[in-house]
PDB file of C-alpha atoms in Angstrom:
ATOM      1  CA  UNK F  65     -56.244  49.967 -10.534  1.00 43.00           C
ATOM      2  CA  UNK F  66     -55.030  47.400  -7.567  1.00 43.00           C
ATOM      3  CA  UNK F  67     -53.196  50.408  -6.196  1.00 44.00           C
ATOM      4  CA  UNK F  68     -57.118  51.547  -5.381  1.00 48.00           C
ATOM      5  CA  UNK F  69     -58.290  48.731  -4.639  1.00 53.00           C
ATOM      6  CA  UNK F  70     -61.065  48.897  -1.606  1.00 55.00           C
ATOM      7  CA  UNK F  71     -58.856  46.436   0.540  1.00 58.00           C
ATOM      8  CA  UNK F  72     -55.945  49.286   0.815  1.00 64.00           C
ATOM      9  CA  UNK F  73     -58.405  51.892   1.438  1.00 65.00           C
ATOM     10  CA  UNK F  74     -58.146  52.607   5.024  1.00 68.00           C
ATOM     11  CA  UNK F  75     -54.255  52.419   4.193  1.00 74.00           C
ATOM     12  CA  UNK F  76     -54.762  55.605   1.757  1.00 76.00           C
ATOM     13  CA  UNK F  77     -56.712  57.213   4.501  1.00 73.00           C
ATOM     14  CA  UNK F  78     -54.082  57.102   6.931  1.00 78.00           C
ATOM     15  CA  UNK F  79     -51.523  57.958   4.577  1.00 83.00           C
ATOM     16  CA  UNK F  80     -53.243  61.034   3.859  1.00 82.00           C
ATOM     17  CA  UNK F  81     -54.424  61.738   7.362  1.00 79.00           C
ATOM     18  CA  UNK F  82     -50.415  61.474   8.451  1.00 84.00           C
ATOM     19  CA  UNK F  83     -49.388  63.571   5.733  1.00 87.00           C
ATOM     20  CA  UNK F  84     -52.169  66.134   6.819  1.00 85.00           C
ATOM     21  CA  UNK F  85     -50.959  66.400  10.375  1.00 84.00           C
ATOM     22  CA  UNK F  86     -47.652  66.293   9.413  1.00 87.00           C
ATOM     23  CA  UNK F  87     -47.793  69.138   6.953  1.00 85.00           C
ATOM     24  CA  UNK F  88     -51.206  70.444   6.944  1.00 87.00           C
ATOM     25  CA  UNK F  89     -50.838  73.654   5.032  1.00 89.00           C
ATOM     26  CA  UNK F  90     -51.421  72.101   1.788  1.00 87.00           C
ATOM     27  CA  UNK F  91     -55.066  70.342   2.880  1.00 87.00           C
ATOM     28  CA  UNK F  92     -55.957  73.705   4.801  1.00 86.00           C
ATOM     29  CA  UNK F  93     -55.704  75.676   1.414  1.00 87.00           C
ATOM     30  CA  UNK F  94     -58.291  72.877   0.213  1.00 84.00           C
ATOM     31  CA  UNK F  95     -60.839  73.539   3.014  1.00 79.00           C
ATOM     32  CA  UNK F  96     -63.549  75.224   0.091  1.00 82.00           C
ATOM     33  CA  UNK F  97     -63.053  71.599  -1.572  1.00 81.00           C
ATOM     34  CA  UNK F  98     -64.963  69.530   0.950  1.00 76.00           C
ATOM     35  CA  UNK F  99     -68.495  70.473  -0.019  1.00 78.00           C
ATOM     36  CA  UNK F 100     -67.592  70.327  -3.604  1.00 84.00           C
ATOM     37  CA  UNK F 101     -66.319  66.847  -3.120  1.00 82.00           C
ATOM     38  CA  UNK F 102     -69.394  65.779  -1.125  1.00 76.00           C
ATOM     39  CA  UNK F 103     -71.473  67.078  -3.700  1.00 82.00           C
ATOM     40  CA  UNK F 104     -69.891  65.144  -6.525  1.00 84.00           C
ATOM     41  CA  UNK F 105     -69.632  61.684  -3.952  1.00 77.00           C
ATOM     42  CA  UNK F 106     -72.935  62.010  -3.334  1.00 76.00           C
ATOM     43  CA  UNK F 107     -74.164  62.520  -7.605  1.00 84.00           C
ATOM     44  CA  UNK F 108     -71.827  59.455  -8.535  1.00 81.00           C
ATOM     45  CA  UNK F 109     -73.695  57.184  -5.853  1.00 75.00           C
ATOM     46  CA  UNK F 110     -77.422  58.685  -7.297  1.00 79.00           C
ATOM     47  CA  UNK F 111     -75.938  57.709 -10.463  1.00 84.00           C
ATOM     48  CA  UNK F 112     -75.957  54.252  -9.046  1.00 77.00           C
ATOM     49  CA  UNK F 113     -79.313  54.132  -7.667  1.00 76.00           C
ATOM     50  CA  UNK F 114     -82.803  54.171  -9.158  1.00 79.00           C
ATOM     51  CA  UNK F 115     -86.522  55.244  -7.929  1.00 80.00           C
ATOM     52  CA  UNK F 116     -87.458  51.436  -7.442  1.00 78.00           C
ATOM     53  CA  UNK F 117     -84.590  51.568  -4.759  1.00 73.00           C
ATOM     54  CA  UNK F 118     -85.846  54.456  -2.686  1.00 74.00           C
ATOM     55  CA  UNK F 119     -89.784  52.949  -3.364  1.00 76.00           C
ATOM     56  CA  UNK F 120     -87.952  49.716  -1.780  1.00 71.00           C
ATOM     57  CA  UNK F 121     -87.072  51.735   1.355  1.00 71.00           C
ATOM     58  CA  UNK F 122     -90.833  51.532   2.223  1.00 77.00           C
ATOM     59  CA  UNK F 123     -90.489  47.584   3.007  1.00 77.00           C
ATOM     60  CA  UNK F 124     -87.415  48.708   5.506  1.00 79.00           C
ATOM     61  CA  UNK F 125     -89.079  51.409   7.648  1.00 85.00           C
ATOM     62  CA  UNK F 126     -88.928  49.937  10.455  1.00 91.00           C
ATOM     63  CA  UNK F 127     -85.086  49.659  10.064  1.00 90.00           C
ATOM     64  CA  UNK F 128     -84.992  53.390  10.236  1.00 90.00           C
ATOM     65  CA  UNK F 129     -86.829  53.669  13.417  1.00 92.00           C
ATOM     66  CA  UNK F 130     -84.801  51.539  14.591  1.00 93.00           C
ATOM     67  CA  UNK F 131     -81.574  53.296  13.471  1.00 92.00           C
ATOM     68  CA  UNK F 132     -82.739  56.725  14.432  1.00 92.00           C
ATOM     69  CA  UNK F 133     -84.256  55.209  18.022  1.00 94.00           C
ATOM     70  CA  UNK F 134     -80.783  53.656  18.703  1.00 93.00           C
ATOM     71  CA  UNK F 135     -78.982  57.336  17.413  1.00 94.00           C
ATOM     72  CA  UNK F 136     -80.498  59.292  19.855  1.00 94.00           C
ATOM     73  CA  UNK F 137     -81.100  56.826  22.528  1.00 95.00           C
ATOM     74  CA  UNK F 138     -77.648  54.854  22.723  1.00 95.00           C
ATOM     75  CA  UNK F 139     -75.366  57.489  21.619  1.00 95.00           C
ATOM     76  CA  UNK F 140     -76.512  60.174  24.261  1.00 95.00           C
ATOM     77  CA  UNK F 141     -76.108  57.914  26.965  1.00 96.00           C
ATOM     78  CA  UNK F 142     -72.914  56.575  25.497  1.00 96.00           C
ATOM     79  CA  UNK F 143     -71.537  59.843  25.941  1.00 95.00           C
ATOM     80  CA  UNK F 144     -73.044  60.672  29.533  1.00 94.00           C
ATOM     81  CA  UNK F 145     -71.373  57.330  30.579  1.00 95.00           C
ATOM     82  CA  UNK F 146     -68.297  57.402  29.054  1.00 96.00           C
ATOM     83  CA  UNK F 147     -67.531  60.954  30.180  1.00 93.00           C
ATOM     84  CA  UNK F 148     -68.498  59.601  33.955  1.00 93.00           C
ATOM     85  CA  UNK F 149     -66.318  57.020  33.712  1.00 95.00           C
ATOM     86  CA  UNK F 150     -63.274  58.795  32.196  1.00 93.00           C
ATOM     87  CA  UNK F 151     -63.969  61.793  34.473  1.00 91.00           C
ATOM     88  CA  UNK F 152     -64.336  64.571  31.639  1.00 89.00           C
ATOM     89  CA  UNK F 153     -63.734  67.835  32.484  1.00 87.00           C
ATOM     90  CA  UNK F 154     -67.270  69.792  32.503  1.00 88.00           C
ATOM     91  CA  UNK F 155     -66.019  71.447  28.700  1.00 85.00           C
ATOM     92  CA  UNK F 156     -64.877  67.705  27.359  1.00 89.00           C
ATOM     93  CA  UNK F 157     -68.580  66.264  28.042  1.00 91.00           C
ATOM     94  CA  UNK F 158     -70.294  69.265  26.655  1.00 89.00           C
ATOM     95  CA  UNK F 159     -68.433  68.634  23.270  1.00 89.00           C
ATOM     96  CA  UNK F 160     -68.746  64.479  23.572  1.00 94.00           C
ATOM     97  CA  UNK F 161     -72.761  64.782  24.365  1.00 92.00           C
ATOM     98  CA  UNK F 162     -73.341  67.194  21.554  1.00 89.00           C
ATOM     99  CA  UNK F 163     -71.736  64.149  19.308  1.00 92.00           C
ATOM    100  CA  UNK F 164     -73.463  62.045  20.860  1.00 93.00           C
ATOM    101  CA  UNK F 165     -76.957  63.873  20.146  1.00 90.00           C
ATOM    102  CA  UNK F 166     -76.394  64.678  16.859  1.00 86.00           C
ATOM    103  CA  UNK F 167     -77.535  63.372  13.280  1.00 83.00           C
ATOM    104  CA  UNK F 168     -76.002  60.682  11.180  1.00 80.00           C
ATOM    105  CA  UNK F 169     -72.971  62.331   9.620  1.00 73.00           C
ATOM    106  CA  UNK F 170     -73.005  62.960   5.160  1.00 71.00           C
ATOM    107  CA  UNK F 171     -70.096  60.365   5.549  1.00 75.00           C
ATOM    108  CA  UNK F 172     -71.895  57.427   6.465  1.00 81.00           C
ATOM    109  CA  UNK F 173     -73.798  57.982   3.650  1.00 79.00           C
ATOM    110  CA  UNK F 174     -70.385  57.789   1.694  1.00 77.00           C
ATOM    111  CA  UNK F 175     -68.990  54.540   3.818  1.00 82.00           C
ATOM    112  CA  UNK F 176     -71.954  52.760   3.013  1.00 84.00           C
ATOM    113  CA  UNK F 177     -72.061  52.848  -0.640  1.00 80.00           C
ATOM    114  CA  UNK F 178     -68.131  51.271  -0.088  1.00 79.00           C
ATOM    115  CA  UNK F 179     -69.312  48.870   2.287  1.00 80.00           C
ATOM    116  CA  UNK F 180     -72.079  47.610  -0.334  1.00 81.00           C
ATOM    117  CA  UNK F 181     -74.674  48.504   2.265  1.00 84.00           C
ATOM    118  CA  UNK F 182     -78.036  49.648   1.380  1.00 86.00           C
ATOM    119  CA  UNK F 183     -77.306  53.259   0.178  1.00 83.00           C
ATOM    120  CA  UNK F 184     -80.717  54.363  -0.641  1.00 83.00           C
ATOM    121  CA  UNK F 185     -81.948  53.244   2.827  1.00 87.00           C
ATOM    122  CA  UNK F 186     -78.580  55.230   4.275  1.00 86.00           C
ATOM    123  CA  UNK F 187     -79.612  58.388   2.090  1.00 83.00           C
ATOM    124  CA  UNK F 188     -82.673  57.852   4.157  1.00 84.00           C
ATOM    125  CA  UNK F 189     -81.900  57.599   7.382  1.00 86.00           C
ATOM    126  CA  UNK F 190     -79.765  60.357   7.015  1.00 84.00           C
ATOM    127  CA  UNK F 191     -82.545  62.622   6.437  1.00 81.00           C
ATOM    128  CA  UNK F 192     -84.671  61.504   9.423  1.00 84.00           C
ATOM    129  CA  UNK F 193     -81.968  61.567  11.674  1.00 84.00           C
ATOM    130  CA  UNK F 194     -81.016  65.114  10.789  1.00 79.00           C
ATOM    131  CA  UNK F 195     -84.723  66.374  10.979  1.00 81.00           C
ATOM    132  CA  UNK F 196     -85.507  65.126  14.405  1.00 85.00           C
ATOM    133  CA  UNK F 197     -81.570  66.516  15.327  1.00 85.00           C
ATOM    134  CA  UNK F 198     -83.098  69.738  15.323  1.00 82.00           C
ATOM    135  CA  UNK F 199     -85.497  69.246  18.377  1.00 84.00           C
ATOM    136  CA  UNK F 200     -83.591  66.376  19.833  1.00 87.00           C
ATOM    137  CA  UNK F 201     -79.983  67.293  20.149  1.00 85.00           C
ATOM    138  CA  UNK F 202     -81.003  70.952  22.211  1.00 87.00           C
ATOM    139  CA  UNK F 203     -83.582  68.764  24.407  1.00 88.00           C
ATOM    140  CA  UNK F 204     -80.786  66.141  24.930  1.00 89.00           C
ATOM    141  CA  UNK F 205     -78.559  68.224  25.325  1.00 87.00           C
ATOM    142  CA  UNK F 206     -80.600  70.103  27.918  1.00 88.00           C
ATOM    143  CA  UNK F 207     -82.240  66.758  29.878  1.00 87.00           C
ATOM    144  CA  UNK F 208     -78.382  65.213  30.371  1.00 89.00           C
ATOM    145  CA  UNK F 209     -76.701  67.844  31.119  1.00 86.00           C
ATOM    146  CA  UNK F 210     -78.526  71.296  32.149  1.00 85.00           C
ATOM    147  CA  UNK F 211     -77.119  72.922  29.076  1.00 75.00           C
ATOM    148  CA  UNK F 212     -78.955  75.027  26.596  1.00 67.00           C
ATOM    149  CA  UNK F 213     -77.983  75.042  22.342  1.00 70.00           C
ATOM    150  CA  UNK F 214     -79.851  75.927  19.197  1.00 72.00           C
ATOM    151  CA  UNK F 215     -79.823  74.249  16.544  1.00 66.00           C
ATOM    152  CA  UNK F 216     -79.625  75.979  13.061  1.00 70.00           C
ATOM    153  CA  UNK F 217     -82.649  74.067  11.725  1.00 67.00           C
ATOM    154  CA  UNK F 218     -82.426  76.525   8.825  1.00 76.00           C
ATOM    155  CA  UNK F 219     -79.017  75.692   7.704  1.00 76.00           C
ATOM    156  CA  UNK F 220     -79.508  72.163   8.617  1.00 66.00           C
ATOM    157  CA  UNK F 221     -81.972  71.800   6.115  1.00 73.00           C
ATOM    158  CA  UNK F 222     -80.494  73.886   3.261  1.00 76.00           C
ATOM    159  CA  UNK F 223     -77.230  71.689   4.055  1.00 71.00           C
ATOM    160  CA  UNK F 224     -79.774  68.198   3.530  1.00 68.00           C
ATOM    161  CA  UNK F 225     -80.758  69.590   0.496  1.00 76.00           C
ATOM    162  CA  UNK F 226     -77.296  70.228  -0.827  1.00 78.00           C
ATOM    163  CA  UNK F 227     -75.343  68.101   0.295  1.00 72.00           C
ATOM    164  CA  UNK F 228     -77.325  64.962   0.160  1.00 72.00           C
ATOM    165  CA  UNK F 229     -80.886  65.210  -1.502  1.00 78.00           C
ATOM    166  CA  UNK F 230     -80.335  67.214  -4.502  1.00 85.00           C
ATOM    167  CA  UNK F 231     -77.313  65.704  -5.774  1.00 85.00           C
ATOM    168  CA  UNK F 232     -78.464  62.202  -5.313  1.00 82.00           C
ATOM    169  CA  UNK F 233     -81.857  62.688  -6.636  1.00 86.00           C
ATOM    170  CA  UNK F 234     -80.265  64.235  -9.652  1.00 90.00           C
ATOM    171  CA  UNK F 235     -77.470  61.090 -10.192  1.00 87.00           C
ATOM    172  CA  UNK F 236     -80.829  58.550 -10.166  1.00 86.00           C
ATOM    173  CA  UNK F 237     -81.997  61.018 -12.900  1.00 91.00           C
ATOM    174  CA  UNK F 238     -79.179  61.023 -14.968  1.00 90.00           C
ATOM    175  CA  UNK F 239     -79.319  56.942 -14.069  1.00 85.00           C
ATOM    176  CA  UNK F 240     -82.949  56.652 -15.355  1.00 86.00           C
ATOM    177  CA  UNK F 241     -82.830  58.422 -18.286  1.00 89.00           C
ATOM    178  CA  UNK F 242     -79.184  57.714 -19.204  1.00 88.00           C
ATOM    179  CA  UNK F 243     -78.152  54.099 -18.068  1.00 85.00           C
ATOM    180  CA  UNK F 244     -75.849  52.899 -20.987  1.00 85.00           C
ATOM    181  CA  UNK F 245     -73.473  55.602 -20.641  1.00 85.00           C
ATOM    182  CA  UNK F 246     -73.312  56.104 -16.910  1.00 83.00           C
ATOM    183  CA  UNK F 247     -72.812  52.209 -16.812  1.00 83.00           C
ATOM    184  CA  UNK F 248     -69.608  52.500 -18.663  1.00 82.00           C
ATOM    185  CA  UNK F 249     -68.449  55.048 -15.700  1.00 83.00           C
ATOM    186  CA  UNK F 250     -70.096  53.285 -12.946  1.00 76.00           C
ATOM    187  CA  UNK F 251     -67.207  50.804 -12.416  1.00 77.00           C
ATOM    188  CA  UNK F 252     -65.108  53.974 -11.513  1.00 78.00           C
ATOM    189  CA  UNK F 253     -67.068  55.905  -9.397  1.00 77.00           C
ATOM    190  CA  UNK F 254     -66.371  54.017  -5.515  1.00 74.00           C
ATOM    191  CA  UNK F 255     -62.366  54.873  -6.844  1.00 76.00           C
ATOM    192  CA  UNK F 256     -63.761  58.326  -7.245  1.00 80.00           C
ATOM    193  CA  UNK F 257     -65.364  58.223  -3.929  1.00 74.00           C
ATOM    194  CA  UNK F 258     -62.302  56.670  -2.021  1.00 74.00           C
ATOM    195  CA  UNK F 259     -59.911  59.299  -3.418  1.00 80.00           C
ATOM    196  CA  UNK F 260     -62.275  61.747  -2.491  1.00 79.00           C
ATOM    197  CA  UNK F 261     -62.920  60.492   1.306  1.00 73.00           C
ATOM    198  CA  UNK F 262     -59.097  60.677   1.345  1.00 76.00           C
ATOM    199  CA  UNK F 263     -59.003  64.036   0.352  1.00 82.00           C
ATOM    200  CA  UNK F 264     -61.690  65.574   2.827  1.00 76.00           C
ATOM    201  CA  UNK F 265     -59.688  63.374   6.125  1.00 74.00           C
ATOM    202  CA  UNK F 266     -56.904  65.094   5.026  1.00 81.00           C
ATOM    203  CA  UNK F 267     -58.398  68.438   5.189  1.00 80.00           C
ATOM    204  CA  UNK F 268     -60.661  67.352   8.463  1.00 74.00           C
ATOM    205  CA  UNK F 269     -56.917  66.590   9.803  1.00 77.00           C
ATOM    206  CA  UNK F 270     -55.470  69.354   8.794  1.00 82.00           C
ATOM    207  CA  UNK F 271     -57.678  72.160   9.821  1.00 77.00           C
ATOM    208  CA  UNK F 272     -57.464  69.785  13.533  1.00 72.00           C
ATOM    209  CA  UNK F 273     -54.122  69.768  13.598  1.00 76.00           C
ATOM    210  CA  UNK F 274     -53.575  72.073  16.331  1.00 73.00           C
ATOM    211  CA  UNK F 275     -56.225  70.450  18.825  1.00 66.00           C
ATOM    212  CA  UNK F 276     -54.886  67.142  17.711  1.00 69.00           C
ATOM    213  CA  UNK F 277     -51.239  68.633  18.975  1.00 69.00           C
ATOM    214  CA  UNK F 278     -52.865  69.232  22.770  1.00 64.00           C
ATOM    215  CA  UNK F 279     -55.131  65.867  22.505  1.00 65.00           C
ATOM    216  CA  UNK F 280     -55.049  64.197  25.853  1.00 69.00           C
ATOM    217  CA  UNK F 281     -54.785  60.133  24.957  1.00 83.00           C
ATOM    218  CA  UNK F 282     -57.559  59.231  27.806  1.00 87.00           C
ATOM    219  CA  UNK F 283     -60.090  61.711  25.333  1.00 88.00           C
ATOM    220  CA  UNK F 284     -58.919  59.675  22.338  1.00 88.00           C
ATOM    221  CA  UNK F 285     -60.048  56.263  23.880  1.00 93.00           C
ATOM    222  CA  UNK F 286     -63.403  57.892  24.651  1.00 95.00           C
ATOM    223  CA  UNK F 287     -64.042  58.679  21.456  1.00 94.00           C
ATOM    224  CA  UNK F 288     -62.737  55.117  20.223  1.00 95.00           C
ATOM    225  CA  UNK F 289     -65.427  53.688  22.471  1.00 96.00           C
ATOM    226  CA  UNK F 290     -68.226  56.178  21.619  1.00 97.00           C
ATOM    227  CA  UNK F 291     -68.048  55.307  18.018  1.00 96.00           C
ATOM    228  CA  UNK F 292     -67.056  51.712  18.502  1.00 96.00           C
ATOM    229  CA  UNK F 293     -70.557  51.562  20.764  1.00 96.00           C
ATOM    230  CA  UNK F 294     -72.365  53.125  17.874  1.00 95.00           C
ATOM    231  CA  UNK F 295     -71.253  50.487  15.319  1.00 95.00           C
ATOM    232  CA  UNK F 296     -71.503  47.804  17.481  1.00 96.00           C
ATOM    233  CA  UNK F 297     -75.121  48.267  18.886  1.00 95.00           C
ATOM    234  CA  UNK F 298     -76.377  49.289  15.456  1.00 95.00           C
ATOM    235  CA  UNK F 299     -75.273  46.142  13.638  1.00 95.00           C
ATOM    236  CA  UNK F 300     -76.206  43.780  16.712  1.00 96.00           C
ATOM    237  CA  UNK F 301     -79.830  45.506  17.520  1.00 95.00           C
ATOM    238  CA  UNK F 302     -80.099  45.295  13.707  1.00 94.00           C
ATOM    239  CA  UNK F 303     -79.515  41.947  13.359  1.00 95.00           C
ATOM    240  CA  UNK F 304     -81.369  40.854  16.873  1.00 95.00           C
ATOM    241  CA  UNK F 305     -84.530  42.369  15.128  1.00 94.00           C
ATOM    242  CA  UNK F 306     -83.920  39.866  12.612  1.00 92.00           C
ATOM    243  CA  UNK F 307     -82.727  42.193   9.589  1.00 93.00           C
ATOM    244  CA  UNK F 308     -80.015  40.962   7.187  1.00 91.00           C
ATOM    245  CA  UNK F 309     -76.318  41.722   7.266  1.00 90.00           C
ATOM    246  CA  UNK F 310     -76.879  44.641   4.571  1.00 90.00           C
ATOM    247  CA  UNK F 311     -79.451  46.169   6.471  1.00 92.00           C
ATOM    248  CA  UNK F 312     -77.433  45.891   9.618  1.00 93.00           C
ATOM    249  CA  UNK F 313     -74.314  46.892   7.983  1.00 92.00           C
ATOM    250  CA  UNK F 314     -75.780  50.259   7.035  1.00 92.00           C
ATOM    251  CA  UNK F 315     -77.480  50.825  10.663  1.00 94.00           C
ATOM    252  CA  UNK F 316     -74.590  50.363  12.101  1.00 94.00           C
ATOM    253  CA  UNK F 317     -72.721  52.976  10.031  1.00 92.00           C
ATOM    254  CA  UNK F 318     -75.277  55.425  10.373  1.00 91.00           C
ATOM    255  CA  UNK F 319     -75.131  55.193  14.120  1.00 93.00           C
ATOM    256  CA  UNK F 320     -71.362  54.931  14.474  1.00 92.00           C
ATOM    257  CA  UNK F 321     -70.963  57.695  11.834  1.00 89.00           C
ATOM    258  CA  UNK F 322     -71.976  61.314  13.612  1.00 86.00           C
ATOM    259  CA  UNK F 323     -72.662  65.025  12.187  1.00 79.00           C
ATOM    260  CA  UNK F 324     -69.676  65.889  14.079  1.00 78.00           C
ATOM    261  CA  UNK F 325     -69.099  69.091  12.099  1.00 73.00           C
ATOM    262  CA  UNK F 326     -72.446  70.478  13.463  1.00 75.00           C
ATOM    263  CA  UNK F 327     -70.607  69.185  16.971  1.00 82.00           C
ATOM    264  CA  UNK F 328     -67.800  71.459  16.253  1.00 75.00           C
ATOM    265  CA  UNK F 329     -69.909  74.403  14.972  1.00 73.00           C
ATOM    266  CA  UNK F 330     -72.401  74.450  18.359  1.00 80.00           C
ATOM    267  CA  UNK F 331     -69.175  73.933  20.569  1.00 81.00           C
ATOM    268  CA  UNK F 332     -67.271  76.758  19.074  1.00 73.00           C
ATOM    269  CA  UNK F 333     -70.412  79.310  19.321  1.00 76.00           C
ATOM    270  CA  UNK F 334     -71.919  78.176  22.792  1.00 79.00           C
ATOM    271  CA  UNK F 335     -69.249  76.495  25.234  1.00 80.00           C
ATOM    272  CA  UNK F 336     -65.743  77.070  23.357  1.00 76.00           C
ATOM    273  CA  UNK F 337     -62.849  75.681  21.683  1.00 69.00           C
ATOM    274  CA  UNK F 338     -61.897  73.045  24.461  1.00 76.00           C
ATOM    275  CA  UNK F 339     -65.780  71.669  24.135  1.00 81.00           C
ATOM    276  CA  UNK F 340     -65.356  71.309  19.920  1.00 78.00           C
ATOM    277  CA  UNK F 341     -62.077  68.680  20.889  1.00 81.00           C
ATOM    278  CA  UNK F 342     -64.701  65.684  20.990  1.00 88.00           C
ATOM    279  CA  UNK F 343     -66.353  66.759  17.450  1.00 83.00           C
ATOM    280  CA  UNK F 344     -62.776  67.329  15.889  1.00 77.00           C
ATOM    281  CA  UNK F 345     -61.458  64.560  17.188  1.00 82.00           C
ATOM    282  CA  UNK F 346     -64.540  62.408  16.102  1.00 87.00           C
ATOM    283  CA  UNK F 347     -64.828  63.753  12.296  1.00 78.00           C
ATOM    284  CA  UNK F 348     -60.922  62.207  12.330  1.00 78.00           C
ATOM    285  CA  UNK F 349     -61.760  59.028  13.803  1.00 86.00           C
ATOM    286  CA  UNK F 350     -64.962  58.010  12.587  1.00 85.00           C
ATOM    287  CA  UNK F 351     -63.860  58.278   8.684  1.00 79.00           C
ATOM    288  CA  UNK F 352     -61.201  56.119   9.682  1.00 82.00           C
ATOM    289  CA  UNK F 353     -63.109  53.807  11.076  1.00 86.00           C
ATOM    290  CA  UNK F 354     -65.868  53.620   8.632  1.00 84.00           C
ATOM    291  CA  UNK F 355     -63.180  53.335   5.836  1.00 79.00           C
ATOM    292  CA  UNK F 356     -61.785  50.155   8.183  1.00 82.00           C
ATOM    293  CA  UNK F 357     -65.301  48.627   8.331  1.00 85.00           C
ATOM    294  CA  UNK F 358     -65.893  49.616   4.429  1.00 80.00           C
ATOM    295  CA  UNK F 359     -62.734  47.457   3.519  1.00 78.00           C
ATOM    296  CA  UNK F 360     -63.596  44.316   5.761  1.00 81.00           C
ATOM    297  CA  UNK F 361     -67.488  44.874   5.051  1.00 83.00           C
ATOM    298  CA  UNK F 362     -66.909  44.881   1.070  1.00 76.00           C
ATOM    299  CA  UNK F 363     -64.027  42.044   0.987  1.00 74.00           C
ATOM    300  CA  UNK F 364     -66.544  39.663   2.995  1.00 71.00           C
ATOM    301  CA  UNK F 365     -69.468  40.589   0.419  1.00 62.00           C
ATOM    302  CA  UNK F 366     -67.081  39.455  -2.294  1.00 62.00           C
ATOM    303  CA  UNK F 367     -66.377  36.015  -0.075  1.00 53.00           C
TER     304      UNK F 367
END
């Protein structure tokens, strides 16, 4: 089991995400496994939760405002900024500010749990984040930078309830009523949810691979910063507003971890394929990152 151990977890995920690129035929046949996967990450974490958890989520509200006030505040003008600075073309900052706008990404949800952050209050901010995306991101989008989107609030929500809400609300089910068995399997589940996180890189990486072949290293560093920004103000904001390292630990993931495939999706249909690069680029990056942070994060709970 050492061979799984968190610690060599971002090791896995860059074995897999090099073995992708390199030969990424194998993860592309795999693409119908990511929401699958998802799906079955996010029932083993329910199955680690319980009601009192969520009814505890009450005492942190103000930790989502916060989180969701420093998404769509900090990340927008991250992007606006960095894109300045770097000299974007016009198609690059499209793509970076509609990362930048977005929703907390179904991975941070994921890279908590492994971090031992506060998954209940992640599940959470998830789901605010995602419902104001749908006004937000098109206004932000609009204010910054002239451009008009639409968002598909529709599929946005049926995605929140299948992806996230359904299958978690149905593992603290299975937890209530069935504790003594699931707490035999429970030890298991974050190897589940590691192998799983490997696979879906992998496949992010692979179906990538070809923008990844033209990526210009100036955009790379951009989108380094932009999620290093994210992680950094939401754990130091956190903190500074005197929550504890738990609490900060998952507001920083949710604001360093974006809904870059909605990125992807509104670039391809509105400004084209050069303006996805940023999302693409970022659904690599930011599950690298997050499984970095995870590792360090968990090792220094154990301390």
């Amino acid at each position: 089991m050492a061979v799984f151990s968190i610690h060599l977890f971002p090791i896995w995920v860059l074995i897999f995400s090099v073995f992708a690129f390199l030969a990424p035929s194998f993860f592309i046949e795999l693409k119908g496994a990511i929401v699958p996967l998802l799906m079955a990450v996010m029932l083993g974490m329910g199955m680690t939760l319980r009601w009192a958890d969520f009814r505890r989520v009450r005492t942190h509200r103000w930790a989502i405002v916060l989180g969701v006030s420093v998404q769509f505040l900090v990340m927008p003008l991250a992007a606006l900024g960095l894109a300045k600075l770097f000299a974007l073309s016009p198609a690059l900052t499209v793509g970076l500010m509609l990362v930048g706008a977005t929703a907390g990404g179904t991975a941070s949800n994921v890279m908590t749990y492994l971090a031992k952050g506060d998954v209940a209050l992640s599940v959470s901010m998830t789901l605010v984040s995602t419902l104001c995306a749908i006004v937000l991101l098109p206004f932000l989008t609009w204010f910054y930078l002239n451009e008009t989107v639409a968002v598909p609030a529709w599929e946005l929500l049926l995605s929140l309830l299948q992806l996230i809400l359904l299958p978690v609300l149905l593992g603290v089910a299975l937890n209530h009523f069935f504790p003594k068995p699931l707490a035999l399997i429970q030890p298991v589940l974050p190897v589940f949810s590691m192998f799983a996180v490997g696979v879906i890189v992998a496949i992010v990486v692979a179906l990538n691979q070809a923008q990844l072949h033209s990526l210009a290293w100036t955009l790379a560093l951009v989108i380094v910063l932009h999620n290093a920004i994210g992680l950094l103000s939401g754990y130091s904001l956190a903190r500074l507003f005197g929550f504890d390292a738990r609490v900060a630990r998952t507001v920083a993931i949710e604001v360093g971890m974006q809904n870059s495939g909605l990125s992807v999706a509104l670039a391809l249909k509105y400004f084209g394929a050069a303006s996805a690069l940023p999302g693409a680029l970022f659904s690599v990056w930011h599950n690298i990152s997050g499984s970095l942070l995870a590792a360090f994060w968990q090792r220094k709970a154990r301390d």
